[in-house]
Coordinates of C-alpha atoms in Angstrom, one line a residue:
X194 CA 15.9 75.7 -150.8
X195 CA 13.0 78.5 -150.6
X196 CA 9.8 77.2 -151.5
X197 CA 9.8 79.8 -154.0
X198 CA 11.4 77.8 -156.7
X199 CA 9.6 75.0 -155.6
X200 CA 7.2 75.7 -158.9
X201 CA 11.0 76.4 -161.0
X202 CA 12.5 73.0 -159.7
X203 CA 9.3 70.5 -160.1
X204 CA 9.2 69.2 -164.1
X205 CA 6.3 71.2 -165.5
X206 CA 3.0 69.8 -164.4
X207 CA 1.6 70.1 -168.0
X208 CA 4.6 69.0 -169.5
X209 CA 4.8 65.6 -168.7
X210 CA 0.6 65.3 -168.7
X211 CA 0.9 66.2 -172.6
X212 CA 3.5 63.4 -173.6
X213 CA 0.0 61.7 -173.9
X214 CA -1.6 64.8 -175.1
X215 CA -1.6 67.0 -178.6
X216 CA 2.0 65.8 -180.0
X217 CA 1.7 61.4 -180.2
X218 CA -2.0 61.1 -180.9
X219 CA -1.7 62.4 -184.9
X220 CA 0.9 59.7 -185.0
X221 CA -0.7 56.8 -183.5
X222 CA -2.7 55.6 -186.2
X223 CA 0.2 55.6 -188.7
X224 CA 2.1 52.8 -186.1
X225 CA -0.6 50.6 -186.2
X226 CA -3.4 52.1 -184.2
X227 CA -7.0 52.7 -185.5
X228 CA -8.5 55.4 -184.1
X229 CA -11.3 58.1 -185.5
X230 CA -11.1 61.6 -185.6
X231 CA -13.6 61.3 -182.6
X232 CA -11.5 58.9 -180.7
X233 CA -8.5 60.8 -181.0
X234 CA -9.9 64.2 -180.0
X235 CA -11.3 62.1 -177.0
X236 CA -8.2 60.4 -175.8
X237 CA -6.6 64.1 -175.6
X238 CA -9.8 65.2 -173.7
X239 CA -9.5 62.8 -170.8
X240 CA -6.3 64.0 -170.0
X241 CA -7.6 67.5 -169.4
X242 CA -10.7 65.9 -167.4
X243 CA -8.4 63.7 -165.4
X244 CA -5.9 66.7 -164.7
X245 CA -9.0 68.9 -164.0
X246 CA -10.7 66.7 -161.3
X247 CA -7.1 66.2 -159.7
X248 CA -6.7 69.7 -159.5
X249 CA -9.9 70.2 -157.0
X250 CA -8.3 67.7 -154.9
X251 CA -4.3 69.6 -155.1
X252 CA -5.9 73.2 -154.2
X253 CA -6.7 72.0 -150.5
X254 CA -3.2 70.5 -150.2
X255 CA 0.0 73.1 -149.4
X256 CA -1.2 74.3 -145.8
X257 CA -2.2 70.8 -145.0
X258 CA 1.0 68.9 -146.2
X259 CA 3.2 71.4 -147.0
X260 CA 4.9 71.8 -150.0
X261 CA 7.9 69.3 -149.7
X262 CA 6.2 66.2 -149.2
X263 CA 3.3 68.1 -151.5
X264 CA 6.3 68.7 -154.5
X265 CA 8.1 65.0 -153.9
X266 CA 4.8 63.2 -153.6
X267 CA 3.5 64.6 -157.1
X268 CA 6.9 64.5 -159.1
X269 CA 7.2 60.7 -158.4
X270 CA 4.0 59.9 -159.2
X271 CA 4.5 61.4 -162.7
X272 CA 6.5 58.3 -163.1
X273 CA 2.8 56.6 -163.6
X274 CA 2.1 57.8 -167.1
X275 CA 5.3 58.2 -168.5
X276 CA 5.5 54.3 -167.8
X277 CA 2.3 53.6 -169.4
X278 CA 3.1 55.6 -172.5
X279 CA 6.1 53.6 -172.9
X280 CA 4.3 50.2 -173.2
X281 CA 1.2 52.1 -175.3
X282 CA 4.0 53.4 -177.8
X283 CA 5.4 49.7 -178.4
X284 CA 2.0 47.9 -179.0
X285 CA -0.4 49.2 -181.2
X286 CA -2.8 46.5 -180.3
X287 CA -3.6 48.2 -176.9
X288 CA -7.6 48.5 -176.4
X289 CA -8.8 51.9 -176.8
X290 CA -10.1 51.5 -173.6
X291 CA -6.8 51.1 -172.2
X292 CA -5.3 54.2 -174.1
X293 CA -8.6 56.4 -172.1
X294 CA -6.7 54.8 -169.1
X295 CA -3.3 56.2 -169.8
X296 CA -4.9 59.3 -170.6
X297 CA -6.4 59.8 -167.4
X298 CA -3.1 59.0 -165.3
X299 CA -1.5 61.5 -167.6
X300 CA -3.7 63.7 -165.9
X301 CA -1.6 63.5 -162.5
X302 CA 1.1 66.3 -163.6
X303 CA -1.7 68.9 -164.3
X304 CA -2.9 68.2 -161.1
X305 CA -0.3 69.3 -159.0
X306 CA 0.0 72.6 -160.4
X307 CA -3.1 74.0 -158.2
X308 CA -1.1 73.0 -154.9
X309 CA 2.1 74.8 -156.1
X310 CA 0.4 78.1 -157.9
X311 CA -1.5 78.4 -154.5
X312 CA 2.3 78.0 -152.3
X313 CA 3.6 80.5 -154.3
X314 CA 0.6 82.9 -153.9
X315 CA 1.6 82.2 -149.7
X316 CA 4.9 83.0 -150.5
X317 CA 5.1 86.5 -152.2
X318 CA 3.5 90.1 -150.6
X319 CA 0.3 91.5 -152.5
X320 CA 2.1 93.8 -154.5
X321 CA 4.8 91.0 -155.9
X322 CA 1.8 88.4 -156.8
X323 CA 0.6 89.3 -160.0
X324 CA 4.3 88.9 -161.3
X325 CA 5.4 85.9 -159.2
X326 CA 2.6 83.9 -160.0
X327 CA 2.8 85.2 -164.2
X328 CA 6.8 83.7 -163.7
X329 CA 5.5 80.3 -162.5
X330 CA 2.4 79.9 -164.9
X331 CA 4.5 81.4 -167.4
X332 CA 7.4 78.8 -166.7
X333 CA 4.7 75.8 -166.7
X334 CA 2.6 76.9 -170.2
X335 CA 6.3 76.9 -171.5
X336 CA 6.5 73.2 -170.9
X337 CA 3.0 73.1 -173.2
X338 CA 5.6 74.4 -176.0
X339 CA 8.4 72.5 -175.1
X340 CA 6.9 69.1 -175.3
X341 CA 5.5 70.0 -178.7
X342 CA 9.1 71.1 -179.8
X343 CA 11.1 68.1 -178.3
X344 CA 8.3 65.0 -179.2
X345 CA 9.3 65.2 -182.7
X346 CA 12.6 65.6 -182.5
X347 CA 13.3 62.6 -179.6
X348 CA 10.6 60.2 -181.7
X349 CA 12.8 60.3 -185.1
X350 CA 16.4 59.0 -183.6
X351 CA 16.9 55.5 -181.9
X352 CA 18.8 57.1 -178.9
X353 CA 17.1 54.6 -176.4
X354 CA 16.3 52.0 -179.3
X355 CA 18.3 49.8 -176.6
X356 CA 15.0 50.3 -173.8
X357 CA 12.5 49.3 -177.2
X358 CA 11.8 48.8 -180.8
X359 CA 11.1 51.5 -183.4
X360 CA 7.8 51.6 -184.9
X361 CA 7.3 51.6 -188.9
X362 CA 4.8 54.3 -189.7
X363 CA 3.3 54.2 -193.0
X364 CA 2.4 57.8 -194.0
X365 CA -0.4 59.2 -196.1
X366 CA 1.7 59.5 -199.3
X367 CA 2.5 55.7 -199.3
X368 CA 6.4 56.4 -198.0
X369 CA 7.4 55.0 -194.5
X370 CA 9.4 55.8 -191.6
X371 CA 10.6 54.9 -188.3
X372 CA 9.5 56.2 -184.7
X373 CA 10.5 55.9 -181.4
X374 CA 7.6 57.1 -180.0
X375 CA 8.2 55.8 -176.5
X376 CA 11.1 58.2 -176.7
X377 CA 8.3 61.0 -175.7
X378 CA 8.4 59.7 -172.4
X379 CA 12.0 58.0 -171.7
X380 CA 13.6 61.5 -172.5
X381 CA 11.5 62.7 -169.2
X382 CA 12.0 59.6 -166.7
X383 CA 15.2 60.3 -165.5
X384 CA 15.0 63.9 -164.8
X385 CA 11.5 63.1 -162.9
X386 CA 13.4 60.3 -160.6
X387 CA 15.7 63.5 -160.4
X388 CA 13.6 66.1 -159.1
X389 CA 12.1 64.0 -156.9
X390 CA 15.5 63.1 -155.1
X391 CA 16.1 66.4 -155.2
X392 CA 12.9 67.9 -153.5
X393 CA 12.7 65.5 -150.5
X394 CA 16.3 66.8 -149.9
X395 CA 16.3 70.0 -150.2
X396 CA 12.4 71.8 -150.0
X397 CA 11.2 73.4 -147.2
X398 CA 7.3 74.6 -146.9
X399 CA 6.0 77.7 -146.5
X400 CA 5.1 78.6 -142.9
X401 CA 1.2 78.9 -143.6
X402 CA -1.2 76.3 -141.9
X403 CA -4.8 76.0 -142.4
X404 CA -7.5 73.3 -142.6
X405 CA -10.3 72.7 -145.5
X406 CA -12.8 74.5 -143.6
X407 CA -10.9 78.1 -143.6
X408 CA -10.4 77.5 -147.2
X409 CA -13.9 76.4 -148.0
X410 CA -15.4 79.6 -147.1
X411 CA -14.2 80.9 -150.9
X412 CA -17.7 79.0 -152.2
X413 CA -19.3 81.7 -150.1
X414 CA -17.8 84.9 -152.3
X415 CA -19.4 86.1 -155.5
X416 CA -16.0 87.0 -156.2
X417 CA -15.0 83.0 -156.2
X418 CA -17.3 82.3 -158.9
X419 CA -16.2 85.6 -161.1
X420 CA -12.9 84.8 -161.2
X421 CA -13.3 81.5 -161.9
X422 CA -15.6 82.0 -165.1
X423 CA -12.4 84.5 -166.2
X424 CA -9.6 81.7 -165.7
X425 CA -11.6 78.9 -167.5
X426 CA -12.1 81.6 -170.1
X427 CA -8.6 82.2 -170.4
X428 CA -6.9 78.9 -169.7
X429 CA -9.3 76.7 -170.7
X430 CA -9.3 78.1 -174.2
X431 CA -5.0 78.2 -174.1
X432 CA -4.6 75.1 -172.7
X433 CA -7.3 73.5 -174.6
X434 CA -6.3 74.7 -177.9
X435 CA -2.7 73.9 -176.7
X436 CA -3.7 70.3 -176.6
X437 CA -5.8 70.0 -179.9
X438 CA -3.9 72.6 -182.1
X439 CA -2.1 69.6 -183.8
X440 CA -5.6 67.6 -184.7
X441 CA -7.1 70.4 -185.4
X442 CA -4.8 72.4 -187.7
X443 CA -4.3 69.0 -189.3
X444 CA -8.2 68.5 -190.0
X445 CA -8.7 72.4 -190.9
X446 CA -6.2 71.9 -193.7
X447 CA -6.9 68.2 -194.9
X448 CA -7.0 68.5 -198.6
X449 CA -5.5 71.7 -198.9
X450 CA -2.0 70.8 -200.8
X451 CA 1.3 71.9 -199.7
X452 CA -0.2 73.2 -196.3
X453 CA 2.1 73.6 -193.5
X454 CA 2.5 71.3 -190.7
X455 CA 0.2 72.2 -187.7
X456 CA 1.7 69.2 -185.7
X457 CA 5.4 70.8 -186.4
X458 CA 3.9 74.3 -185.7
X459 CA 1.8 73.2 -182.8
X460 CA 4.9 74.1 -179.7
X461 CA 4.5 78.0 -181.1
X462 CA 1.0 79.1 -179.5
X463 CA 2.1 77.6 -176.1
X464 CA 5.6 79.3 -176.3
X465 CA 4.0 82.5 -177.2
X466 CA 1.4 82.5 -174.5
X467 CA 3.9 81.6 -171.8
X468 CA 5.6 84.6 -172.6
X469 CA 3.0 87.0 -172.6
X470 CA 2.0 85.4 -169.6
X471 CA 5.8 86.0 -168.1
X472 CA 4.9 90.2 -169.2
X473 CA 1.4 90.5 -168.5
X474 CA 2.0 89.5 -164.4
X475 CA 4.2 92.4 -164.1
X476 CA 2.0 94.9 -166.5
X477 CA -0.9 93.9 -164.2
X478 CA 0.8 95.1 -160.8
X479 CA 1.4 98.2 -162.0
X480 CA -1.5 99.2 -164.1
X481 CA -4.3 96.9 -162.2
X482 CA -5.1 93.4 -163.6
X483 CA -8.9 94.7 -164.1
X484 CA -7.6 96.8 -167.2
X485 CA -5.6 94.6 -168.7
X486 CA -8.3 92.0 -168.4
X487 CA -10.6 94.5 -169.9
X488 CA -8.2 94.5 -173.4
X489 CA -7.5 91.0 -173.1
X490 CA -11.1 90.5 -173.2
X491 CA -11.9 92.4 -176.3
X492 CA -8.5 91.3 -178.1
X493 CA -9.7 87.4 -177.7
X494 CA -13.4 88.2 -179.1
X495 CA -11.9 89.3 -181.9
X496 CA -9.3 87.0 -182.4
X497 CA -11.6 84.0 -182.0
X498 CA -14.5 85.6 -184.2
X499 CA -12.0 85.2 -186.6
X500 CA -11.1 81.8 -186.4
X501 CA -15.2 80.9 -186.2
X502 CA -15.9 82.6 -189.4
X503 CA -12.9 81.6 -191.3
X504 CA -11.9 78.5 -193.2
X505 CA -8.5 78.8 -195.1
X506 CA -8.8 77.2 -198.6
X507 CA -5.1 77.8 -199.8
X508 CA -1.8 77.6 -198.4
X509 CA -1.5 81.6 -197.5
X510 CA -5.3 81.1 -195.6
X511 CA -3.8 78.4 -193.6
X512 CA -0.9 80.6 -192.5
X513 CA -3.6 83.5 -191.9
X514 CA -5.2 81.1 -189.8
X515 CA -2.2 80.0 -187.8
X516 CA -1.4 83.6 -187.5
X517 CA -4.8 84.2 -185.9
X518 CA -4.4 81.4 -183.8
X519 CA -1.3 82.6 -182.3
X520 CA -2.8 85.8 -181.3
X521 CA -5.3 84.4 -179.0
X522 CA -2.2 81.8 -177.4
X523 CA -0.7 85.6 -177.0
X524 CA -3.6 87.1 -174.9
X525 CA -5.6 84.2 -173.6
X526 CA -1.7 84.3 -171.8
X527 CA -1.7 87.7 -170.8
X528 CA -5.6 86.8 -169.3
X529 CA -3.8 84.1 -167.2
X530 CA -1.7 86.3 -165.8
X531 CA -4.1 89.2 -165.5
X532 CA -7.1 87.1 -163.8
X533 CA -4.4 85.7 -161.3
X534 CA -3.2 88.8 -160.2
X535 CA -7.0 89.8 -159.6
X536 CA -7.3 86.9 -157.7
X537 CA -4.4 87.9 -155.5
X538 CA -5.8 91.4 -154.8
X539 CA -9.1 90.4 -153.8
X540 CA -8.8 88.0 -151.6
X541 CA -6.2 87.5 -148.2
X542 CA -3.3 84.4 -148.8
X543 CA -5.2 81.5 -147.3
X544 CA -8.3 82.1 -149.7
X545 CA -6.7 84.0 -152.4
X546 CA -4.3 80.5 -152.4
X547 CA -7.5 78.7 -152.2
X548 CA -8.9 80.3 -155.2
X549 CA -6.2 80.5 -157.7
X550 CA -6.0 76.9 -156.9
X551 CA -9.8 76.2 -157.3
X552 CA -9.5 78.1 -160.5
X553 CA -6.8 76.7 -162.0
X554 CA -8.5 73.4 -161.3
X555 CA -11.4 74.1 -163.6
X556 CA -9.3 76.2 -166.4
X557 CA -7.7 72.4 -166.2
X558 CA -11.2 71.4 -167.7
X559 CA -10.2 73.2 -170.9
X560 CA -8.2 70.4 -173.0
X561 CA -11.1 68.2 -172.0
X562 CA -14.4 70.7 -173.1
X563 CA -12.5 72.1 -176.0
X564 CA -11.9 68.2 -177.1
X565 CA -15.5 67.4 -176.4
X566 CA -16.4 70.2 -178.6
X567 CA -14.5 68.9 -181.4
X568 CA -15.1 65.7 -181.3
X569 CA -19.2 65.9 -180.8
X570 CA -19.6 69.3 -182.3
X571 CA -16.6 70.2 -184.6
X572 CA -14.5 73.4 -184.6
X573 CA -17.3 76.2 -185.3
X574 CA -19.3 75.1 -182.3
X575 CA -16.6 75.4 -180.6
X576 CA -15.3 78.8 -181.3
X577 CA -18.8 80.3 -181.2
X578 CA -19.2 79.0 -177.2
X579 CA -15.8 80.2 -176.4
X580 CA -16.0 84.0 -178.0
X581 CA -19.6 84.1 -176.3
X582 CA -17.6 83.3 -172.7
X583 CA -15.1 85.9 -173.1
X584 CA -18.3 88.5 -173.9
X585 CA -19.4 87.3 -170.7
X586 CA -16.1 87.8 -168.9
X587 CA -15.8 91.7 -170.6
X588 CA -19.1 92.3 -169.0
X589 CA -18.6 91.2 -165.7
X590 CA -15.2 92.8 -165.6
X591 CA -16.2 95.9 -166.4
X592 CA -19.0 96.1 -164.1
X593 CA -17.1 95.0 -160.8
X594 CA -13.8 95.8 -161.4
X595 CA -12.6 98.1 -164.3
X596 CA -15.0 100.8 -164.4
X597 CA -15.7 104.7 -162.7
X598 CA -16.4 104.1 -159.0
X599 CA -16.6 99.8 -159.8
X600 CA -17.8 98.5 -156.5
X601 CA -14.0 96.2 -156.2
X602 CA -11.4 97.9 -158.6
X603 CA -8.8 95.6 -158.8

């Protein structure tokens, strides 16, 4: 099997890293759990830290191991968490401390997707990058959505109730109902024992070889540290929000009656940006990825202007502010894409692997800063920090790469 679909054949990195991320956490304190606003917001931060940190470690990985051992090694291990969120879901008197723990295992499946993003920029010729790698990141922020779309859906039906008890959730209007929470992870387990089976078998590495030191020498490019402010820019802000958009749509419309779900809502904004991720890889090999990061730019200034300044007080401002919400999922994932292909352009395969895997790693920090914003310093804060980062990355942009005579148009 090409190590092309290695990416297409692993279970999404982020998707089994969020069955402890943006869906469970607004329902744990209705099985039993006691948690703040603060607490919660924290407990889907340290996933996002934890997958961060593991990143940095993944990016130095596919010339070194190579990808089947690389693939098998990090599909089994997602096993870890999954595990862990079963016995969480079934005893509501776990220590806090012991739910930070969980979190941070869950961090393990967005770890691995440095190693394979930088395989697949190995894999492909210069010109094919921008769309190959918008396919695969594209194919793993859909697996944002799709956790968000399935969690509720698995957690209402006792289809395991055989492999644990239901939990009686007692709701804000006084009415109760039955979970399965630990459903969130059993529906994963046996595709994940799977795919593992099934890469050992049949994965075969791309022929690149290289050590640390070759890829170290990407600290030593201006360009290194560029592109790395754009993709924390882009997906730090998508996958953060991806992770909180439940909480926080639920705190932004607390007391507002007959407002919609953000928690049933919340799988959109990944969906959408996955997509536009999908399109804006192949836009960006044909018309440069410097131009399109140029409109991205200016599109997600606006959009997140927007969601600083405004606070819906009826039902049709909460849908407004959904709506706004959705269009910056929609180009923070065309910025994925664009930033990447960059990425690809400027630098040769061994450290253009290197640094879309470095990248990724500290995008990963998103769910973690955006979470640490909201808990410490609420939502305005942090809306205000993340439209003045995208100024910053129109600027730079601009300057080096999308402008008359720019000194590297890319």
């Amino acid at each position: 099997m090409d190590d092309c679909v290695a990416k297409y054949l692993q279970p999404d990195s982020r998707l089994l890293r969020l069955v402890l991320g943006p869906v469970s956490p607004p329902r744990l304190n209705e099985i039993g759990f006691s948690l703040t606003h603060s607490q919660l917001y924290w407990l889907v931060a340290m996933v996002g830290l934890s997958a961060g940190t593991l990143r940095i470690l993944w990016t130095f990985l596919p010339p070194i191991l190579g990808t089947r051992i690389l693939v098998t090694l990090s599909t089994g291990l997602l096993l870890i968490p999954l595990f862990c969120w079963v016995y969480a879901a079934q005893h509501p008197d776990t220590p806090y401390w012991m739910l930070i723990c969980f979190a941070l295992l869950s961090g393990i499946g967005g770890g691995t997707f440095s190693g394979l993003m930088a395989s697949t920029n190995y894999f492909f010729p210069k010109h094919e990058r921008g769309l190959a790698l918008g396919i695969q990141g594209g194919l793993s922020d859909f697996g944002t959505g799709l956790v968000q779309f399935v969690t509720p859906l698995v957690i209402g039906f006792s289809a395991f109730a055989f492999l644990g008890d239901g939990q009686v959730a007692h709701l804000p209007d006084g009415k109760t109902v039955t979970y399965w929470l630990q459903n969130a992870s059993w529906v994963w387990i046996p595709l994940v024992a799977i795919i593992t089976i099934l890469s050992w078998l049949f994965l075969r590495s791309v022929p690149v070889s290289g050590n640390v030191k070759q890829e170290w020498t990407i600290f030593g490019n201006k360009h290194t540290w560029f592109m790395t402010l754009f993709y924390y820019g882009t997906f730090a802000t998508f996958a953060g929000l991806g992770a909180q958009l439940g909480l926080l749509g639920n705190h932004t419309f607390a007391g507002i009656e007959g407002a919609p779900s953000a928690v049933a809502l919340a799988w959109l904004g990944p969906v959408i940006g996955a997509l536009s991720r999908v399109g804006a890889g192949q836009v960006s090999d044909k018309i440069r990825g410097g131009r399109v990061t140029t409109v991205m730019a200016v599109c997600n200034i606006i959009g997140l202007l927007a969601l600083w300044l405004y606070k819906p007080t009826t039902v049709s401002g909460c849908w407004i502010w959904l709506l706004v919400m959705f269009w910056v999922f929609f180009w923070t994932g065309v910025g994925n894409a664009s930033t990447t292909e960059q990425m690809a352009v400027l630098f040769p395969p061994l450290q253009g692997g290197a640094v879309v895997g470095w990248t990724s790693a500290v995008g990963a920090y998103g769910p973690f800063t955006i979470g640490m914003l909201l808990a410490e310093c609420g939502a305005g804060a942090m809306f205000g920090i993340s439209t003045l980062i995208f100024v910053a990355i129109l600027a730079i942009n601009v300057y080096y790469y999308d402008r008359k005579n720019a000194p590297d148009l890319c």
